Short mmCIF file of N, CA and C in Angstrom, two decimals:
data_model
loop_
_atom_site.label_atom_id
_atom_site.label_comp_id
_atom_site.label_asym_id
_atom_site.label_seq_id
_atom_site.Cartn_x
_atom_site.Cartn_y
_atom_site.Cartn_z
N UNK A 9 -18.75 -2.45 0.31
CA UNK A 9 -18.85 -3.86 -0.06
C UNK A 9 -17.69 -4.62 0.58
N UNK A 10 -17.81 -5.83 1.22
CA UNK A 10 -16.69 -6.35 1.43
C UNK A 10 -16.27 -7.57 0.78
N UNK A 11 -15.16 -7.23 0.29
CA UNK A 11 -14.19 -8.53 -0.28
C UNK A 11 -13.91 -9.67 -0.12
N UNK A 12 -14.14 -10.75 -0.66
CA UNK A 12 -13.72 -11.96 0.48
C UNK A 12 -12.26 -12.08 0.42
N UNK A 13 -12.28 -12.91 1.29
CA UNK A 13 -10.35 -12.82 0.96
C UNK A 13 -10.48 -14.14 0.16
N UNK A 14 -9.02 -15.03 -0.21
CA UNK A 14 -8.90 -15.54 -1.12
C UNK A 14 -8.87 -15.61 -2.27
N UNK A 15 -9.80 -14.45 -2.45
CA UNK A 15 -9.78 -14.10 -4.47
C UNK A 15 -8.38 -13.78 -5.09
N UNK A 16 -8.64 -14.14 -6.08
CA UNK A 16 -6.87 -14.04 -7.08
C UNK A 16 -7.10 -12.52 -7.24
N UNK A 17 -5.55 -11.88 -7.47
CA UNK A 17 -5.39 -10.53 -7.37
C UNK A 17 -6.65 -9.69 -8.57
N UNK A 18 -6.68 -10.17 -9.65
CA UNK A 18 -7.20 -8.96 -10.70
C UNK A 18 -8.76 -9.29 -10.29
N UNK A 19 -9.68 -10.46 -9.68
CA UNK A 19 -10.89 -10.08 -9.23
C UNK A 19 -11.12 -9.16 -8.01
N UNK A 20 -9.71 -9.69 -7.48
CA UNK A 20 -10.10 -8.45 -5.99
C UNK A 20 -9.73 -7.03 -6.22
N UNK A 21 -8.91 -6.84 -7.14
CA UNK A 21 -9.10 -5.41 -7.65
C UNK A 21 -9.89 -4.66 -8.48
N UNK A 22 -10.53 -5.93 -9.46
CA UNK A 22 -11.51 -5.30 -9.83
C UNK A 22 -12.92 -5.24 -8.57
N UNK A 23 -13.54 -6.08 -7.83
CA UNK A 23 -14.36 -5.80 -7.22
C UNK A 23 -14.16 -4.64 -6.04
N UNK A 24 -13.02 -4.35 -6.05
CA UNK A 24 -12.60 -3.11 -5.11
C UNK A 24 -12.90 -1.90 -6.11
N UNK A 25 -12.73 -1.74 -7.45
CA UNK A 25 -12.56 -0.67 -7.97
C UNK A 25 -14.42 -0.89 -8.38
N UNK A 26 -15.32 -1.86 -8.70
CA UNK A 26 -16.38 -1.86 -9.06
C UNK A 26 -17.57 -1.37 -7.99
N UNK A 27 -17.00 -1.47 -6.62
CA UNK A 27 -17.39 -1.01 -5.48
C UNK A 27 -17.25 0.65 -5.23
N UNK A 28 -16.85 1.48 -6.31
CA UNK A 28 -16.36 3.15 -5.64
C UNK A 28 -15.29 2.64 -5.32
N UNK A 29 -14.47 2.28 -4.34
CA UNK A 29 -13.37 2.52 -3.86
C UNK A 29 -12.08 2.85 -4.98
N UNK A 30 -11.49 2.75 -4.74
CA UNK A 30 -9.79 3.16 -5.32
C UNK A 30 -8.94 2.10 -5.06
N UNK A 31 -8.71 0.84 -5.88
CA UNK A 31 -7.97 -0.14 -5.31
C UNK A 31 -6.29 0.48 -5.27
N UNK A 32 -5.61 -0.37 -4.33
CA UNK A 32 -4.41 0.25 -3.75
C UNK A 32 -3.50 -0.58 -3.62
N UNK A 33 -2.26 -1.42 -4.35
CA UNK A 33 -1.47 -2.78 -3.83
C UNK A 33 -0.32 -2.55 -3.07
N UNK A 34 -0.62 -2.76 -1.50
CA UNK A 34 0.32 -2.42 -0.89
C UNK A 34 1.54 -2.85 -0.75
N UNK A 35 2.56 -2.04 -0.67
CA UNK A 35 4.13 -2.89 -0.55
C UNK A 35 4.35 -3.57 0.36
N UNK A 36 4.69 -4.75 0.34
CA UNK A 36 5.37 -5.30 1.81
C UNK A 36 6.74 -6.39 1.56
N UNK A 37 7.67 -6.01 2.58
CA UNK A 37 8.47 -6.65 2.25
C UNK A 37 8.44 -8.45 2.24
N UNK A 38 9.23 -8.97 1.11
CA UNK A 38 9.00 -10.32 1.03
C UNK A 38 8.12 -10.89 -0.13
N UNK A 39 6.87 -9.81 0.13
CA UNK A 39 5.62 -9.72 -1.27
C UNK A 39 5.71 -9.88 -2.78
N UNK A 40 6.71 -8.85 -3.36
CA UNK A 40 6.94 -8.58 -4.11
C UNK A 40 8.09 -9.21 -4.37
N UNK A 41 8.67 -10.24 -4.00
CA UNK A 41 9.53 -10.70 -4.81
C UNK A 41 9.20 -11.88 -5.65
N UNK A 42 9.74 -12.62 -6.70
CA UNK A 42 9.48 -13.86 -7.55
C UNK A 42 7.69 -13.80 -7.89
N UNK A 43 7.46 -14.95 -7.77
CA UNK A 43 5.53 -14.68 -7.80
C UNK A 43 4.67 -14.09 -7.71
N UNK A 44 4.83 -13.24 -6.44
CA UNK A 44 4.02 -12.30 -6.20
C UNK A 44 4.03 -11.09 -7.19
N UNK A 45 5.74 -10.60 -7.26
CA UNK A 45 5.90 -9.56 -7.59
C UNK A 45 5.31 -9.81 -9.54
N UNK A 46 5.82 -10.60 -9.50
CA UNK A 46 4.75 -11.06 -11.35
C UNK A 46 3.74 -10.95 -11.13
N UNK A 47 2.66 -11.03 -10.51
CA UNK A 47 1.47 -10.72 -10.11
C UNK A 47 1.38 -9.05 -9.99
N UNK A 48 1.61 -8.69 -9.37
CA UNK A 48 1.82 -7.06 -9.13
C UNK A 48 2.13 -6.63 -10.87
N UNK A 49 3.31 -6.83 -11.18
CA UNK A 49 3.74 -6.26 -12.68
C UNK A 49 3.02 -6.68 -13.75
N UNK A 50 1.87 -7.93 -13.61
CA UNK A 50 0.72 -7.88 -14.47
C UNK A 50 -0.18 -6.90 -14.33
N UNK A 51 -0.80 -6.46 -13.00
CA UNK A 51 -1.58 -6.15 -12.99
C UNK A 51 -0.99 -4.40 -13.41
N UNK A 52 -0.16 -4.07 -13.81
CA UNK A 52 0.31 -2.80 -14.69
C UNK A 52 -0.22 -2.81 -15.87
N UNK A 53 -0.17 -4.16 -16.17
CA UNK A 53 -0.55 -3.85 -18.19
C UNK A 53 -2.00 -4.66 -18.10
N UNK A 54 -2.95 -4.84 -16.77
CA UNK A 54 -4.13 -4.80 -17.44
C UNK A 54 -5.19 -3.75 -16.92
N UNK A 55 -4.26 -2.81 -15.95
CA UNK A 55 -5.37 -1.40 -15.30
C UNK A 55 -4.78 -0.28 -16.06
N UNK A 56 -5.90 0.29 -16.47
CA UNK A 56 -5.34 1.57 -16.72
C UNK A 56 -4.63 2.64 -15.39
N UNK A 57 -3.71 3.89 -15.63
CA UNK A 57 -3.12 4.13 -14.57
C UNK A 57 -3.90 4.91 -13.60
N UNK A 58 -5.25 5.64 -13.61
CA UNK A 58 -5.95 5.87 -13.12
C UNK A 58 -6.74 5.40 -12.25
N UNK A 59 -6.71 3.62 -12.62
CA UNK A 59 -7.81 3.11 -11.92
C UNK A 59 -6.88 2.19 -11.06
N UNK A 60 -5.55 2.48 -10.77
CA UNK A 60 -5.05 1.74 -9.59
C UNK A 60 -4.15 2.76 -9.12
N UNK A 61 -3.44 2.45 -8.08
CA UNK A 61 -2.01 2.49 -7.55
C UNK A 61 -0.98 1.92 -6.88
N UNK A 62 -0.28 2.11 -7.06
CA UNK A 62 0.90 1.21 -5.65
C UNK A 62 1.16 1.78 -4.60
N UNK A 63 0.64 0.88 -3.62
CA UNK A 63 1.54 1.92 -2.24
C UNK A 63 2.48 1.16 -1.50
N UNK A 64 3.37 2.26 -0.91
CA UNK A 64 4.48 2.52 -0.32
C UNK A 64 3.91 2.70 0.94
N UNK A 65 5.12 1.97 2.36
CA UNK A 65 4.65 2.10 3.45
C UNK A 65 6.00 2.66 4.46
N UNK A 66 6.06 2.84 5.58
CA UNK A 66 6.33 3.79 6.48
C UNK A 66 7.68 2.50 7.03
N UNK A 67 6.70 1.74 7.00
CA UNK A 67 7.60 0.43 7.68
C UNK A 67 8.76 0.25 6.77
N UNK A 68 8.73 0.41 5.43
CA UNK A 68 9.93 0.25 4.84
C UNK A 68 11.01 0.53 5.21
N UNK A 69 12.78 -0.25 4.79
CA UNK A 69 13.77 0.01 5.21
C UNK A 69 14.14 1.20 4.80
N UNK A 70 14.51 2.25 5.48
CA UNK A 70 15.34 3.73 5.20
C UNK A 70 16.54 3.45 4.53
N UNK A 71 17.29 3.65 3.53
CA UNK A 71 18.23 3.87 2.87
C UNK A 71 18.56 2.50 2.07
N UNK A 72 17.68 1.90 1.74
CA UNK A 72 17.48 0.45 0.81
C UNK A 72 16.81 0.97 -0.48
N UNK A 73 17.28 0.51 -1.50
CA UNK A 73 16.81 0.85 -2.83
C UNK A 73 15.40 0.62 -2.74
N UNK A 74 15.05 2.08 -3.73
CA UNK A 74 13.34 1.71 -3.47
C UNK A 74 12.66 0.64 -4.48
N UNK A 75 12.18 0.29 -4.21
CA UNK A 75 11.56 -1.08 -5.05
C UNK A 75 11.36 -0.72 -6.53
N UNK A 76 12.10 -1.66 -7.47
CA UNK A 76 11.99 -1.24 -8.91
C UNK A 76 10.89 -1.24 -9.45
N UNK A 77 9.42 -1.95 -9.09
CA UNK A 77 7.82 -1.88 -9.00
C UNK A 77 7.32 -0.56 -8.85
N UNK A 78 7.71 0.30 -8.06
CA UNK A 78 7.63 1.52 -8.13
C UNK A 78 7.83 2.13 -9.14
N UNK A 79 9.03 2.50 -9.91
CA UNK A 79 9.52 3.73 -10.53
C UNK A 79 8.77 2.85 -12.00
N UNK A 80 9.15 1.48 -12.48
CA UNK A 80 8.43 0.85 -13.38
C UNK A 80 6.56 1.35 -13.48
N UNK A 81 6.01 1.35 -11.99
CA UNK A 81 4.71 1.58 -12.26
C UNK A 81 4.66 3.48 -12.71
N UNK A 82 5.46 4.25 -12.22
CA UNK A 82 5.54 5.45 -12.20
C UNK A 82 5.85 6.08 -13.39
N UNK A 83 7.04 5.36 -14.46
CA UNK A 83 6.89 4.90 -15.85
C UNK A 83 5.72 5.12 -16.51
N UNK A 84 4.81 4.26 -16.32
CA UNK A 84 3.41 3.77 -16.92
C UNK A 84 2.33 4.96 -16.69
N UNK A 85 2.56 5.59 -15.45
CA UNK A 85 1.72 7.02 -15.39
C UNK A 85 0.95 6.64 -13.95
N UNK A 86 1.29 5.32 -13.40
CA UNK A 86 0.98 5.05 -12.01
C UNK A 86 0.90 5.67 -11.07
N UNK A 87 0.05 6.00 -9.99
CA UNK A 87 0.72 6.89 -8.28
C UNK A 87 1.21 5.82 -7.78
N UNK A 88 2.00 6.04 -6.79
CA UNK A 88 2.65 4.89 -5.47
C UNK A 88 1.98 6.14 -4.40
N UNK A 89 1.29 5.74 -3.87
CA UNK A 89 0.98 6.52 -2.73
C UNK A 89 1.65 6.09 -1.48
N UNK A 90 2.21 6.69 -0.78
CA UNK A 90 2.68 6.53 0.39
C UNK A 90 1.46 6.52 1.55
N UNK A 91 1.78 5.82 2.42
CA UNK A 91 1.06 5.53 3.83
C UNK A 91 1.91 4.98 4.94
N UNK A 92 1.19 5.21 6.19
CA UNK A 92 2.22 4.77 7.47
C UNK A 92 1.77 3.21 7.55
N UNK A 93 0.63 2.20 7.51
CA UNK A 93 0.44 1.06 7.35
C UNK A 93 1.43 0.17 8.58
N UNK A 94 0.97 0.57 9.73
CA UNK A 94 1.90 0.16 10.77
C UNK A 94 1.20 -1.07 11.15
N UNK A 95 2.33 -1.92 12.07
CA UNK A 95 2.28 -2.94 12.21
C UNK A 95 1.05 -3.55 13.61
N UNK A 96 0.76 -5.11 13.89
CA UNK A 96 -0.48 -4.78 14.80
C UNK A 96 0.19 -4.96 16.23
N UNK A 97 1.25 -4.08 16.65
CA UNK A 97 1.74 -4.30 18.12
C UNK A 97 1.52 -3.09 18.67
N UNK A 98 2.14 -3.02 20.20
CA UNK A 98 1.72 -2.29 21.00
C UNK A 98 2.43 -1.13 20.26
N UNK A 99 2.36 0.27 20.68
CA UNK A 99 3.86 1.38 20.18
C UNK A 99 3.41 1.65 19.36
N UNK A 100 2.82 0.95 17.96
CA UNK A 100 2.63 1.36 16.46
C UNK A 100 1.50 2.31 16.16
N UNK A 101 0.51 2.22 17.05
CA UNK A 101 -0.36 3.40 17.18
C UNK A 101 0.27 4.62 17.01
N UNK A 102 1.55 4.71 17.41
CA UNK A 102 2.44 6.19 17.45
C UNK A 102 2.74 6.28 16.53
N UNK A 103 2.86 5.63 15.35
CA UNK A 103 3.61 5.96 13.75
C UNK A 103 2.32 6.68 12.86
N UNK A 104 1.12 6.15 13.31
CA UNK A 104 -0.08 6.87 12.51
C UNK A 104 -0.39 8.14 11.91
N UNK A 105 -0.11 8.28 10.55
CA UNK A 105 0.02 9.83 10.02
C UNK A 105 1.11 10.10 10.01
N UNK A 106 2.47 9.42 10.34
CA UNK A 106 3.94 9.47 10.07
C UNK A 106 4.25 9.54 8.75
N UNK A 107 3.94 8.92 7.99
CA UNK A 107 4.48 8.70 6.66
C UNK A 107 3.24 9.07 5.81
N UNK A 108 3.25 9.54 4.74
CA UNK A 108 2.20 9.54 3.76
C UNK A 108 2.03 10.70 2.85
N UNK A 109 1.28 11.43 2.13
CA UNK A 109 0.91 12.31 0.43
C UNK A 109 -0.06 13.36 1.03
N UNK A 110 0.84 14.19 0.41
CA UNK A 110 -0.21 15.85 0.12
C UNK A 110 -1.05 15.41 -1.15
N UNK A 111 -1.68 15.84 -1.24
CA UNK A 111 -2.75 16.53 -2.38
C UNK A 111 -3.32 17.88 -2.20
N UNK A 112 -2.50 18.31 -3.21
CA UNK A 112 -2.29 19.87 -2.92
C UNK A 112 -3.58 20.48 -3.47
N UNK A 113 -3.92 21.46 -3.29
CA UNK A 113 -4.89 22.88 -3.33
C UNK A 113 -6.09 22.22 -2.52
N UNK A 114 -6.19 21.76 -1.83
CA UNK A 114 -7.49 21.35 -1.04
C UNK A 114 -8.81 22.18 -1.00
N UNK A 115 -9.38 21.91 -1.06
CA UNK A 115 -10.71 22.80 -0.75
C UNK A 115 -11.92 21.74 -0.14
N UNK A 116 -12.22 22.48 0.73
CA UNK A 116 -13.30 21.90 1.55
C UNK A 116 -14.89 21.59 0.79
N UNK A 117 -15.23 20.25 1.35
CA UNK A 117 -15.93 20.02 0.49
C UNK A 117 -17.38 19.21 1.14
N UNK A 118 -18.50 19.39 0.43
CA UNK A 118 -19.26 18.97 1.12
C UNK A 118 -19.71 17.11 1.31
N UNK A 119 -18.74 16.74 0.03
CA UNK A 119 -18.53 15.25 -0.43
C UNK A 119 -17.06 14.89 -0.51
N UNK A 120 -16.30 15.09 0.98
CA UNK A 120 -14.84 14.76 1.12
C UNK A 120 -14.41 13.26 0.40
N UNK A 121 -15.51 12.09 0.71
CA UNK A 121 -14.67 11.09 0.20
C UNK A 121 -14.87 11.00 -1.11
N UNK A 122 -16.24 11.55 -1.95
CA UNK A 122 -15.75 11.90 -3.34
C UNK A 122 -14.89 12.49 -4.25
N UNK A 123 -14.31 13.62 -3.38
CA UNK A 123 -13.49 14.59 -3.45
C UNK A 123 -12.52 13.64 -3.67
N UNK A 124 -12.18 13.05 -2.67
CA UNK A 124 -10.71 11.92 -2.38
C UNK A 124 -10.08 11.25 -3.43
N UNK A 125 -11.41 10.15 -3.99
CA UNK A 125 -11.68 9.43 -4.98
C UNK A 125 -11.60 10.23 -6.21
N UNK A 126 -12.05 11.11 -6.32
CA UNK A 126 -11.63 11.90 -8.04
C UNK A 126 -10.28 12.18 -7.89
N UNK A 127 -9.91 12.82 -6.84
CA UNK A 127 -8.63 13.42 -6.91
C UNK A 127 -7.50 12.24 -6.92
N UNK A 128 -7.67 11.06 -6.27
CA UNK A 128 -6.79 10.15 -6.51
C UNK A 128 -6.64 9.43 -8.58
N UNK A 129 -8.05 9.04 -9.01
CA UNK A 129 -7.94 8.66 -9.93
C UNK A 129 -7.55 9.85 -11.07
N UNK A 130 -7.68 11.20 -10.83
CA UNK A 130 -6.89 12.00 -11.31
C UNK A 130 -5.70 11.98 -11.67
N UNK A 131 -4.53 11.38 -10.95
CA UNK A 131 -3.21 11.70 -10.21
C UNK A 131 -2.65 11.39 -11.47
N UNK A 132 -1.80 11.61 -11.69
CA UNK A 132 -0.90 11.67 -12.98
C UNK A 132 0.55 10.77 -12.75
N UNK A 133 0.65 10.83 -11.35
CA UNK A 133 2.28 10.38 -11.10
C UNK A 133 1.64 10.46 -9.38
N UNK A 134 3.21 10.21 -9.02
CA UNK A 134 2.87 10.14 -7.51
C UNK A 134 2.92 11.58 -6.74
N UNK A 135 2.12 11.53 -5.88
CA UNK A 135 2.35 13.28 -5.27
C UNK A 135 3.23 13.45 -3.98
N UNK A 136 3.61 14.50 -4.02
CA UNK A 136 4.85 14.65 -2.70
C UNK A 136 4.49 13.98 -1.41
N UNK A 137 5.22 13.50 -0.92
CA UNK A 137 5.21 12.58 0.12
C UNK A 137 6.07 13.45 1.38
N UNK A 138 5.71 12.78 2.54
CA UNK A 138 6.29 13.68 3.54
C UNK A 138 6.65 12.13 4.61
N UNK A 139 7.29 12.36 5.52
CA UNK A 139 7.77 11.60 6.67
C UNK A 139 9.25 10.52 6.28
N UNK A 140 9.09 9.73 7.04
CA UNK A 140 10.55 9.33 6.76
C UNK A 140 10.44 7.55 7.20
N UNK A 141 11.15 6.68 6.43
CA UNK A 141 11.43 5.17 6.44
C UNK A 141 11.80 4.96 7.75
N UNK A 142 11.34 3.57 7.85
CA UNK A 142 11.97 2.75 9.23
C UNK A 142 14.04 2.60 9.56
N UNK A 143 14.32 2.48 10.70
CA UNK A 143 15.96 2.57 10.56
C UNK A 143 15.83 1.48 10.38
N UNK A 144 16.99 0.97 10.02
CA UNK A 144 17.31 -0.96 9.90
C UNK A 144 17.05 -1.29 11.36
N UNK A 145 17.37 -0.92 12.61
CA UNK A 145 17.10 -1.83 14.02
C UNK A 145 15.28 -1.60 13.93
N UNK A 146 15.07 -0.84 13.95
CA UNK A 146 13.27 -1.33 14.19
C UNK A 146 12.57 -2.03 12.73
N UNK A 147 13.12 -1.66 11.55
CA UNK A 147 12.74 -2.61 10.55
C UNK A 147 12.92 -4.30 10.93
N UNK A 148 14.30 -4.53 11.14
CA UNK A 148 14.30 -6.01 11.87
C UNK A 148 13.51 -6.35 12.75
N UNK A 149 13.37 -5.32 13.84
CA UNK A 149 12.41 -6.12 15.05
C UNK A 149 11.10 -6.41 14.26
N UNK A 150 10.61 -4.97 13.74
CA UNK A 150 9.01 -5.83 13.47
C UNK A 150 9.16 -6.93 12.42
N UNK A 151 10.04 -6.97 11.77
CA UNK A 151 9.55 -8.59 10.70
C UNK A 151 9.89 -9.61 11.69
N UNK A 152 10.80 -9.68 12.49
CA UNK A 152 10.88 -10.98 13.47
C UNK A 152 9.30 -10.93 13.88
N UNK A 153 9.05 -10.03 14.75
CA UNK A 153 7.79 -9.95 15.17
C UNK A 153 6.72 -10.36 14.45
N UNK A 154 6.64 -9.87 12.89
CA UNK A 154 5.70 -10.32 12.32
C UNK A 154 5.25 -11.75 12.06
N UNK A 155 6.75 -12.37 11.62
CA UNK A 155 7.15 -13.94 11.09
C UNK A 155 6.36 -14.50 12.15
N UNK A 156 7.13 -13.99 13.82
CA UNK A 156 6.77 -14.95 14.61
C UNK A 156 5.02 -15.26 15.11
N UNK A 157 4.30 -13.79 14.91
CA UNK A 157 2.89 -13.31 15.11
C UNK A 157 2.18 -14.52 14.08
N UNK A 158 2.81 -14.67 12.52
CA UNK A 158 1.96 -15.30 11.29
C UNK A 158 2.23 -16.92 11.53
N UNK A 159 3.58 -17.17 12.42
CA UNK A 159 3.29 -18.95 12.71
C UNK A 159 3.01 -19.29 13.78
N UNK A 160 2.70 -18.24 14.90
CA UNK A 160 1.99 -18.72 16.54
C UNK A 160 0.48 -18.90 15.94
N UNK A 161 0.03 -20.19 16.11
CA UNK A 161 -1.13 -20.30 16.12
C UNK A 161 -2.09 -19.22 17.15
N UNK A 162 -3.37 -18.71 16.40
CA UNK A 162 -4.13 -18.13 16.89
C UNK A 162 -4.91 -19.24 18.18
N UNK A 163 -5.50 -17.73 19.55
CA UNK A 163 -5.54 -18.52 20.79
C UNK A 163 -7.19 -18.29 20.38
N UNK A 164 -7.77 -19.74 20.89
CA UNK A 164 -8.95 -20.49 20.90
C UNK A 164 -9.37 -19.58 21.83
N UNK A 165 -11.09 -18.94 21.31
CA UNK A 165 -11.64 -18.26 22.25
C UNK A 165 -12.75 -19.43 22.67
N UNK A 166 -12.79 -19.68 23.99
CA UNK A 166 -14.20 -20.31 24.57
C UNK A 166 -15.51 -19.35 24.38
N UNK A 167 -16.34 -19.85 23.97
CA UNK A 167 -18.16 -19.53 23.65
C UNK A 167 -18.37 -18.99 24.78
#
């Protein structure tokens, strides 16, 4: 099913979670602070911890406190799933599968993305994570990059 954009956070998570999927609120820096992040810390006390998670991304700063949204949702019985969630420039293709969660005892299955989906809304807490944060010099470049990508107006395609 696809989402429209614009919807306020708790319809688009619920129509993500009413769809099968596994809704997921990703971290990004800037996001979560003042407004947003009240938005995020509502939506703790109206999902149960099964039927969401928080994720954590690759791009994050290495050796910066990890976001208090985290350990608060982790509290509550939340996952933070980790992911690489790289940025849309050239190079970033190379971070893919860098960062991100075991889910341990695997077994092969003939309904993998069902498999996926139980085993996520299963999760009890967050599961071991593997790879490693952005350094502070490439964390800076891509948010310049980003800032500057989100106020260059998009280029007019001719028909």
């Amino acid at each position: 099913e696809i989402v429209p954009d614009g919807l306020a956070m708790r319809p688009t998570l619920e129509r993500v979670a009413a769809s099968g999927a596994f809704p997921v609120i990703p971290w990004g820096f800037g996001k979560w602070w003042l407004r947003r992040g009240e938005l995020v810390r509502r939506q703790l006390t109206l999902f149960a911890p099964q039927s969401l998670a928080l994720g954590d991304n690759g791009g994050r700063l290495a050796n910066a406190p990890r976001p208090t949204l985290f350990q608060r949702a982790e509290q509550q019985g939340f996952a933070v799933l980790p992911g690489t969630d790289p940025f849309p420039f050239p190079g970033q293709e190379a971070r893919v599968g860098s960062y991100g969660f075991v889910l341990e005892n695997w077994h092969r299955s003939d309904q993998p993305v069902e498999e996926l989906l139980q085993r996520l809304r299963a999760l009890s807490g967050t599961p071991r994570c593997f790879g490693r944060l952005t350094n502070p010099l490439r964390f800076a470049i891509s948010q310049v990059r980003m800032q500057v990508r989100m106020r260059t107006p998009a280029k007019q395609i001719a028909p």
